[in-house]
Amino acid sequence: EVVLTQSPATLSLSPGERATLSCRASQSVSDYLAWYQQKPGRAPRLLIYEASNRAAGIPVRFSGSGSGTDFTLTISSLEPEDFAVYYCQQRSNWPPLITFGQGTRLEIK
Amino acid sequence: QVHLVESGGGLVRPGGSLRLSCAASGFTFSDYYIGWVRQAPGKGLEWVSYISGARNIVSYADSVKGRFTISRDNARNQLFLQMNSLRADDTALYYCARVFMSLRGVEYYFDNWGQGTLVTVSS
């Protein structure tokens, strides 16, 4: 089973700053990686798929990069509504099994 | 507009059973893989299972394999999760989530989610 490790566990930043979140896989997942945002009491929202493709309706300040085992979600300039928990998710090649990282909490400094 | 509504959660004793349902609307249900993701209170996300539109492909997380069964009724636009031999660590909010489709096909990410139904396993 592929294990995803997200860092840091908590990131404290101010609106307008740049956020960089990391996700590391225990073995190569190619570019089969997604990022989600979850706000308290809400369902997760797909932000990025295939490591770098923004999902429909996602603002351009969100970008993803990486391949193999190391991935990054970047939020170029934080808006107040961006403070939430972020999860990465991978799918193994075949059969497609799915695992999530443990999450990074992005909080207002 | 895609809409997913889960139901069937509740309190059940260890070793008991429960059947969750998810009613889907706003898209051609039979065209999409769909699945379940759960979240224990205060914890992260855990994938549980998914099923193909044609019902010929199903997959489960190791933690539920042999105890949970996913199924769907394409005529009624409904997804189900039969949960048997429930344990305390199955306690979670269970989300129904549609699997994302791109021009390349099935992408095994979740692009639309319901609001979840809470399952509590306790004596």
XYZ file of C-alpha atoms in Angstrom:
232
model
C 0.000 0.000 0.000
C 1.244 3.458 -0.887
C 1.521 5.734 2.148
C 1.228 9.488 1.659
C 2.919 11.759 4.193
C 1.914 15.412 4.260
C 3.964 18.205 5.760
C 3.776 20.324 7.708
C 0.915 19.109 9.904
C -0.060 22.737 10.527
C 0.918 25.841 8.588
C 0.293 29.294 10.031
C 0.261 32.137 7.518
C -1.390 35.491 6.921
C -3.716 36.499 4.076
C -1.700 37.562 1.049
C 1.186 35.224 1.816
C 2.234 32.255 -0.293
C 1.474 28.762 1.004
C 3.480 25.679 0.091
C 2.144 22.282 1.159
C 4.020 19.036 0.630
C 2.918 15.446 0.000
C 5.425 12.602 -0.198
C 4.587 9.087 -1.396
C 6.256 5.941 -0.049
C 6.769 4.777 -3.644
C 6.320 6.338 -7.036
C 2.741 7.179 -7.973
C 3.724 8.792 -11.292
C 1.396 11.799 -11.577
C -1.633 10.032 -10.101
C -2.124 12.547 -7.329
C -4.930 14.899 -6.327
C -5.412 17.637 -3.767
C -8.587 18.449 -1.833
C -9.672 21.277 0.421
C -11.978 20.664 3.369
C -13.562 23.337 5.535
C -15.134 22.585 8.948
C -18.462 20.819 8.636
C -18.173 20.598 4.860
C -17.413 17.866 2.369
C -14.009 17.916 0.653
C -13.600 19.766 -2.634
C -11.374 18.570 -5.456
C -8.753 21.220 -6.284
C -6.059 19.529 -8.372
C -5.906 16.203 -10.224
C -3.104 14.419 -12.066
C -0.672 16.423 -9.909
C -1.032 19.723 -11.763
C -4.463 20.072 -13.390
C -6.918 22.419 -11.744
C -10.436 21.056 -11.348
C -13.378 22.998 -12.758
C -13.986 26.328 -11.051
C -10.796 26.328 -8.994
C -9.066 29.726 -8.835
C -5.722 30.120 -10.590
C -3.965 30.933 -7.301
C -4.048 27.165 -6.630
C -1.381 25.174 -8.439
C 0.077 21.717 -8.131
C 3.418 20.290 -9.136
C 5.569 17.197 -8.786
C 5.743 13.622 -9.978
C 6.998 10.311 -8.695
C 7.162 10.651 -4.920
C 7.246 14.393 -4.181
C 4.359 16.754 -4.749
C 3.528 20.325 -3.842
C 0.338 22.355 -3.604
C 0.978 26.081 -3.841
C -1.479 28.843 -3.060
C 0.111 31.955 -4.519
C -1.609 34.584 -2.388
C -3.845 33.434 0.449
C -7.430 34.617 0.589
C -9.403 34.448 3.870
C -11.498 31.573 2.494
C -8.396 29.434 1.850
C -7.815 28.610 5.501
C -8.865 24.972 5.744
C -7.461 21.443 5.821
C -5.819 20.117 2.675
C -5.477 16.455 1.732
C -3.532 14.741 -0.996
C -4.797 11.502 -2.525
C -3.174 8.947 -4.803
C -4.467 6.114 -6.918
C -2.291 3.094 -7.524
C -1.852 1.976 -11.109
C -3.784 -1.285 -11.279
C -5.958 -2.266 -9.657
C -6.645 1.306 -8.655
C -6.550 1.493 -4.879
C -6.908 4.862 -3.239
C -5.171 6.382 -0.239
C -5.230 9.831 1.337
C -2.573 11.721 3.216
C -3.232 12.673 6.830
C -3.857 16.329 5.969
C -2.278 19.743 6.492
C -4.177 22.345 8.480
C -3.682 25.831 7.058
C -4.507 28.341 9.763
C -4.535 32.106 10.025
C -1.471 33.533 11.752
C -26.111 20.275 -10.951
C -24.763 17.132 -9.308
C -26.502 16.225 -6.074
C -25.638 13.332 -3.758
C -27.651 12.640 -0.621
C -26.652 9.929 1.823
C -28.965 8.231 4.312
C -29.112 5.196 6.560
C -26.580 6.110 9.213
C -27.209 5.643 12.906
C -26.136 3.939 16.110
C -25.372 0.232 15.918
C -23.798 -2.223 18.338
C -20.438 -3.885 17.599
C -20.990 -6.891 15.371
C -24.157 -5.399 13.926
C -25.103 -4.399 10.396
C -26.213 -1.262 8.624
C -27.072 -0.361 5.049
C -26.232 3.072 3.710
C -27.877 4.612 0.655
C -26.925 7.479 -1.615
C -29.457 9.117 -3.936
C -27.879 10.764 -6.983
C -29.242 13.362 -9.374
C -28.054 15.902 -11.911
C -25.961 13.561 -14.058
C -26.242 10.296 -15.969
C -25.700 7.988 -13.021
C -24.883 4.837 -14.964
C -22.011 6.568 -16.792
C -19.947 7.096 -13.662
C -17.975 5.141 -11.144
C -19.054 6.117 -7.645
C -17.816 5.298 -4.181
C -17.673 5.795 -0.443
C -15.138 7.733 1.602
C -15.304 7.946 5.380
C -13.989 10.294 8.023
C -13.745 9.347 11.684
C -14.537 12.182 14.105
C -11.697 14.702 14.075
C -9.632 12.546 11.726
C -8.643 12.455 8.071
C -10.243 10.935 4.995
C -10.228 7.199 4.304
C -11.357 5.656 1.026
C -13.747 2.727 1.556
C -14.937 1.405 -1.810
C -15.961 2.216 -5.378
C -18.034 0.571 -8.082
C -18.073 1.034 -11.846
C -21.089 2.277 -13.735
C -21.670 -1.165 -15.235
C -21.225 -2.760 -11.790
C -18.537 -5.126 -13.119
C -15.650 -3.509 -11.241
C -15.624 -3.091 -7.486
C -12.779 -2.377 -5.129
C -12.432 -2.137 -1.366
C -9.966 -0.858 1.176
C -8.299 -3.649 3.131
C -9.902 -2.368 6.336
C -13.415 -3.249 5.110
C -12.814 -6.099 2.670
C -14.979 -9.098 3.475
C -17.284 -7.069 5.737
C -18.677 -4.347 3.459
C -20.409 -4.757 0.097
C -20.974 -1.951 -2.382
C -23.789 -2.095 -4.932
C -25.840 0.208 -7.106
C -29.250 0.430 -8.782
C -28.850 2.382 -12.002
C -32.602 2.404 -12.692
C -33.184 4.258 -9.415
C -29.935 6.281 -9.386
C -28.926 4.852 -6.045
C -25.716 3.632 -4.456
C -25.591 1.339 -1.445
C -23.114 0.151 1.148
C -23.988 -2.948 3.146
C -21.881 -2.950 6.292
C -21.634 -6.148 8.348
C -19.587 -7.142 11.405
C -19.255 -3.514 12.375
C -16.494 -2.474 14.760
C -15.897 0.602 16.876
C -13.265 1.816 14.408
C -15.905 1.926 11.657
C -17.422 4.915 13.452
C -17.272 7.764 10.947
C -19.091 10.144 8.666
C -19.619 8.239 5.422
C -19.531 10.283 2.235
C -20.880 9.207 -1.118
C -18.603 10.618 -3.832
C -18.622 10.543 -7.607
C -15.450 9.465 -9.361
C -14.072 12.075 -11.730
C -14.128 11.394 -15.460
C -11.850 13.230 -17.892
C -11.456 12.950 -21.651
C -9.018 10.139 -20.909
C -11.580 8.191 -18.929
C -11.903 7.253 -15.268
C -9.494 9.232 -13.105
C -10.112 7.698 -9.637
C -10.440 11.026 -7.870
C -13.661 12.342 -6.372
C -15.188 15.430 -7.961
C -18.571 15.612 -6.237
C -19.457 14.695 -2.677
C -22.577 14.405 -0.560
C -22.783 15.822 2.936
C -22.345 12.471 4.615
C -24.254 10.183 6.970
C -22.927 9.414 10.436
C -22.380 5.830 11.548
C -21.667 5.228 15.226
C -20.655 1.772 16.417
C -20.927 1.528 20.169
C -22.337 -0.704 22.877
